[in-house]
Amino acid sequence: MSIVPNLGLTGKPLLKLADLTDEQVLGLVDFAIALKARKRAGVHLNNPLLKGKNICLIFQKSSTRTRCSTIVAVQDEGGNAEYLGQSDIHFGKKESVRDTARVLGRLFDGLLFRGFHQSTVEELAAYSGIPVWNGLTDEWHPTQVLADLQTIKEHFGRLKGLKFAFIGDGRNNVCNSLMVGCAKAGINFVDVCPEALSPAPEILALARTAAARNGSTVEVSHDPSSGVKGANVLYTDVWVSMGEEAMFAERLKLLRPFQVNMAMAKATGNLGGELMFLHCLPAFHDDKTEVSKSTGAMEVSDDVFESDFSKVFDEAENRMHTIKAMILSSMVTP
Ligand code: CP
Ligand code: NVA
């Protein structure tokens, strides 16, 4: 019997979580948990599932986790992964996205894209004829949230009914995806952000429809201490996403009161109990990076980042297991 569950994703892309059913999202998380155990046991070495498959990565933005997770996931399963950076191919400069898609679709079996516009990953999916996966755009970061849900489920043993607080830039790609992913899992979600960085009404509405279906809520709060009350998960992301570097000074001014620190962890009422800290990474939590040193940006204090309730490195590892679950679900017939 195939270890790949029948989630109805064979041959399909993953461009944003909103395109999946709630069951498909939860099924991918459970599949990733099973794949993690399978890798720990070394079973994948005897029965690799992507032998003879060629997977292409097109990245317009930098990446450590998404790039390396995809490469390791594919290689674990006996496939080949080819990384194409911004200056490696003609993409969008001398050749249109749709022509590139049609060429790469003749050569590769699957394609993961990281870049700016959601419309680019959609165009790649429409014209390549192969499964295309979104490895982050300005609007969405779906593979991140699969790993986040996996980490929460592994840690608490459940998803439904927990309270999740995202604190920071409440309209960025990670927050948008978390809002939808948590709603699909029946997790109560609060977006704690300055008013100027509130989520787009259409994304909020989308998440609220999913939450209503699953008996949970999606709220927006502009007050950090009351917003995080009762939270089981505190989550933040950088204050300035890739491509928005010109906004640094303005964001620092808006977001300094929203730093995740021990006072905020105490304000949840769950410190010492059911509380975890997550961050998609990379994170500014000390002055040991060029950017945090020169700007003073620090979305999380070092004591929270290094605390025993911080599970950020479990979360980073889970990027690989969830990306593997997604690729196998698209590429392997159950
Ligand atoms: N969290 C995440 O996507 O990390 P990278 O930018 O390193 O891929
Ligand atoms: N919001 C961040 C996420 C990085 C993984 C960015 O887009 O830069």
Short mmCIF file of N, CA and C and ligand atoms in Angstrom, two decimals, residues 61 65-66 114 136-138 141 144 172-174 237-238 240-243 280-282 319, ligand 2:
data_model
loop_
_atom_site.label_atom_id
_atom_site.label_comp_id
_atom_site.label_asym_id
_atom_site.label_seq_id
_atom_site.Cartn_x
_atom_site.Cartn_y
_atom_site.Cartn_z
N LYS A 61 14.05 35.73 -4.83
CA LYS A 61 14.43 36.30 -3.53
C LYS A 61 15.31 35.30 -2.80
N ARG A 65 15.89 28.34 4.36
CA ARG A 65 15.04 27.19 4.69
C ARG A 65 14.30 26.61 3.48
N THR A 66 13.63 27.46 2.73
CA THR A 66 12.76 26.95 1.66
C THR A 66 13.60 26.26 0.59
N ARG A 114 9.85 31.02 -5.83
CA ARG A 114 9.85 32.09 -4.81
C ARG A 114 10.08 33.41 -5.51
N LEU A 136 6.88 31.20 -1.59
CA LEU A 136 6.74 32.56 -1.04
C LEU A 136 6.58 33.58 -2.17
N THR A 137 5.51 34.35 -2.04
CA THR A 137 5.34 35.56 -2.87
C THR A 137 5.05 36.71 -1.92
N ASP A 138 4.89 37.91 -2.47
CA ASP A 138 4.58 39.06 -1.61
C ASP A 138 3.30 38.81 -0.81
N HIS A 141 2.61 32.64 1.77
CA HIS A 141 3.74 31.74 2.04
C HIS A 141 3.16 30.41 2.56
N GLN A 144 5.24 27.55 4.50
CA GLN A 144 5.63 27.92 5.86
C GLN A 144 4.56 27.50 6.86
N ASN A 172 1.31 40.90 6.04
CA ASN A 172 2.35 40.35 5.18
C ASN A 172 2.01 38.91 4.75
N ASN A 173 2.87 38.36 3.90
CA ASN A 173 2.64 37.03 3.33
C ASN A 173 2.47 35.93 4.38
N VAL A 174 3.30 35.98 5.43
CA VAL A 174 3.23 34.94 6.47
C VAL A 174 1.93 35.09 7.27
N ASP A 237 7.17 37.75 12.82
CA ASP A 237 7.96 37.69 11.59
C ASP A 237 8.72 39.01 11.52
N VAL A 238 9.67 39.11 10.60
CA VAL A 238 10.40 40.37 10.45
C VAL A 238 9.42 41.52 10.21
N VAL A 240 10.02 44.04 8.27
CA VAL A 240 10.14 44.51 6.88
C VAL A 240 10.42 43.29 6.00
N SER A 241 9.49 42.95 5.15
CA SER A 241 9.66 41.77 4.30
C SER A 241 10.56 42.06 3.12
N MET A 242 11.04 40.98 2.49
CA MET A 242 11.91 41.12 1.32
C MET A 242 11.20 41.94 0.23
N GLY A 243 11.90 42.91 -0.31
CA GLY A 243 11.31 43.76 -1.35
C GLY A 243 10.75 45.07 -0.79
N CYS A 280 8.87 32.28 11.60
CA CYS A 280 9.22 31.60 10.36
C CYS A 280 10.72 31.59 10.10
N LEU A 281 11.44 32.58 10.67
CA LEU A 281 12.88 32.80 10.47
C LEU A 281 13.17 33.20 9.00
N PRO A 282 14.20 33.98 8.74
CA PRO A 282 15.21 34.46 9.68
C PRO A 282 14.63 35.51 10.64
N ARG A 319 9.88 22.48 7.95
CA ARG A 319 9.74 22.98 6.57
C ARG A 319 10.04 21.87 5.58
N1 NVA B 2 7.67 38.05 5.51
C1 NVA B 2 9.01 37.59 5.25
C2 NVA B 2 9.08 36.12 5.33
C3 NVA B 2 10.43 35.52 5.13
C4 NVA B 2 10.42 34.04 5.23
C5 NVA B 2 9.45 38.06 3.88
O1 NVA B 2 8.66 37.99 2.93
O2 NVA B 2 10.59 38.53 3.75
#
